[in-house]
Coordinates of C-alpha atoms in Angstrom, one line a residue:
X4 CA 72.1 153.6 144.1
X5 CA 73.3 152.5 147.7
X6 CA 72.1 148.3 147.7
X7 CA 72.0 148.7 152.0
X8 CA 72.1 151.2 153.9
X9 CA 72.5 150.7 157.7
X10 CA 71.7 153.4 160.4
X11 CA 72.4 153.5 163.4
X12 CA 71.0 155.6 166.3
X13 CA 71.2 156.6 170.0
X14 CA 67.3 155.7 170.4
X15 CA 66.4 152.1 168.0
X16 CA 62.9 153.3 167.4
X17 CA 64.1 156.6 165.6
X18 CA 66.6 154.3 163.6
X19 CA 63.9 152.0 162.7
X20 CA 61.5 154.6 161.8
X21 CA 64.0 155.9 159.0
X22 CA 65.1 152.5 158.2
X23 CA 61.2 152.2 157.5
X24 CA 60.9 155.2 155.1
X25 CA 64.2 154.2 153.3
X26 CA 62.4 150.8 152.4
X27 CA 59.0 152.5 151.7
X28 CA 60.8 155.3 149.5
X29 CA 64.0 153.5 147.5
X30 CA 65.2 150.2 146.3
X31 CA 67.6 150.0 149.1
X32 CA 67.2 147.8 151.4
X33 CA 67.7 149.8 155.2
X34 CA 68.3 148.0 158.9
X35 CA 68.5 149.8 162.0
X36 CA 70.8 149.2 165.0
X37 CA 70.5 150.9 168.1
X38 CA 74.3 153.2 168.7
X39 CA 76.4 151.9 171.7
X40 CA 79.9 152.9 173.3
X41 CA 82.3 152.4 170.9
X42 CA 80.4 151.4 168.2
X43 CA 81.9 148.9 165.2
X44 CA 81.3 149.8 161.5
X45 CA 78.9 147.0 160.6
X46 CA 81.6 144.7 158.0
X47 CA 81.5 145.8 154.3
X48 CA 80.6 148.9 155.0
X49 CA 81.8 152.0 151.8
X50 CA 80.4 155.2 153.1
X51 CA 80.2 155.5 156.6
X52 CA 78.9 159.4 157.6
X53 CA 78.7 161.2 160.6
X54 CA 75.3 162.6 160.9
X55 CA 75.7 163.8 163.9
X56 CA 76.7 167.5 165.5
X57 CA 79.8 166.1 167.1
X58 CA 83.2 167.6 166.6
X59 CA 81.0 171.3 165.7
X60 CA 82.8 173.9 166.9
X61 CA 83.4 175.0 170.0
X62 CA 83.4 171.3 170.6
X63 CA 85.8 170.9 167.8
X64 CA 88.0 168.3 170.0
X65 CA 85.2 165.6 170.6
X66 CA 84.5 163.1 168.1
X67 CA 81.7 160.2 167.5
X68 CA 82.7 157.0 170.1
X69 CA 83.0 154.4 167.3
X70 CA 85.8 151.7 167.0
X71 CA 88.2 153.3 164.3
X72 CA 90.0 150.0 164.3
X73 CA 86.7 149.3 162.1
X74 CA 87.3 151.3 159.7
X75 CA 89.2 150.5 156.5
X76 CA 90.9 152.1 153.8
X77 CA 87.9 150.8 151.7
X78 CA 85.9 153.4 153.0
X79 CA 84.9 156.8 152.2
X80 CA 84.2 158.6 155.2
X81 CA 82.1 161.9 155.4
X82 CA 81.0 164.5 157.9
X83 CA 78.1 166.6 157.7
X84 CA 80.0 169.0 160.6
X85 CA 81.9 171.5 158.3
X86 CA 83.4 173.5 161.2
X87 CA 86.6 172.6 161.7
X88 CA 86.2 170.9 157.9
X89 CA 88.8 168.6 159.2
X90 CA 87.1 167.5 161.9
X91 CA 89.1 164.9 164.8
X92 CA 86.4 161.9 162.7
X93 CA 87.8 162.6 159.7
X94 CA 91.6 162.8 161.1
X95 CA 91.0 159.2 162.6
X96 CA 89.0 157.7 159.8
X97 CA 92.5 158.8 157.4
X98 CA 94.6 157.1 159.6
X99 CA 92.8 153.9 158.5
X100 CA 93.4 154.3 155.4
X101 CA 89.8 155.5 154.7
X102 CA 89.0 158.9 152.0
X103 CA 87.8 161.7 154.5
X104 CA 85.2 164.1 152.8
X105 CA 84.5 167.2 155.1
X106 CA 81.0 168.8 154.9
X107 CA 81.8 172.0 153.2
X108 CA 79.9 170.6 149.8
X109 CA 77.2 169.8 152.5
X110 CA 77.2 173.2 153.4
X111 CA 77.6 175.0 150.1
X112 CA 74.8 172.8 148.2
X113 CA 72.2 173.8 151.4
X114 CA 73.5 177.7 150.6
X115 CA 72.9 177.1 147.3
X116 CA 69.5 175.9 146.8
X117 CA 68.2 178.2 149.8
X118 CA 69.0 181.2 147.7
X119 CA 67.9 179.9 144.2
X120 CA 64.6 179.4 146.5
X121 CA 64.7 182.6 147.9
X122 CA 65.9 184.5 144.9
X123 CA 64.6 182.7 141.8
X124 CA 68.2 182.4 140.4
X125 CA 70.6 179.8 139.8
X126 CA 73.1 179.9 142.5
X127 CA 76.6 179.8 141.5
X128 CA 77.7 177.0 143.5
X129 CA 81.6 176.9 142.1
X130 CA 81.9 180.3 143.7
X131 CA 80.2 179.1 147.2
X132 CA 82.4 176.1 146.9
X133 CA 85.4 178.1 146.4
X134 CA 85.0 180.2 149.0
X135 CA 83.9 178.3 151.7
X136 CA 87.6 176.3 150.5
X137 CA 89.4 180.0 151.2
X138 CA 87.5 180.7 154.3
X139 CA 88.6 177.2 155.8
X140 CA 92.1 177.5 154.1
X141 CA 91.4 174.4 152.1

């Protein structure tokens, strides 16, 4: 239901090229921008979401080189990197004032369908949910 949808990505051509299939596929209406150091989220912006492997564990102490001063408590921010759930991005993007969601839903729903693929049964998803939460003492 997203009305825009901007990406943004080290190499333009790859963020174009998605940008493309977005408009080809949905309603939305995608842009691409090409990433740079310290990177401003684009004004207006409600979901802003690390795609990116940054802040995965062992290299749980980097995080993406955006301008958190950008971000507002409008936001909802989201990781796909689920270890450390609460990753340094997320940290950051709360002290804005923005809602941090970690990746372990990410996670669990990829478990999930996986093994109702492999298996042919419903996977209980509650009980992945819950214990990715205990694994990651959430």
């Amino acid at each position: 239901g997203a009305a825009t949808i901007t990406i943004i990505n080290r190499t333009l051509a790859r963020a174009e090229e998605l940008a493309k299939v977005v408009n080809d596929s949905t309603s939305a209406k995608a842009s691409a921008l090409a990433w740079e150091a310290n990177q401003s989220v684009p004004e207006g912006t409600d979901i802003l979401i690390n795609a990116t492997s940054i802040g995965l564990a062992p290299q749980s102490d980097q995080k993406p080189d955006i301008n958190y001063q950008t971000v507002t408590s409008n936001m909802v921010v989201t990781d796909v990197v689920f270890n450390p759930a609460d990753t340094l991005f997320l940290q950051e993007a709360a002290k804005q004032g923005a809602k941090p969601v970690n990746g372990l839903g990410m996670l669990a729903c990829q478990g999930a369908l996986n093994f109702t693929l492999w298996t042919g049964v419903e996977a209980p998803l509650d009980v992945m949910e819950n214990q990715l939460r205990e694994e990651f003492g959430l």
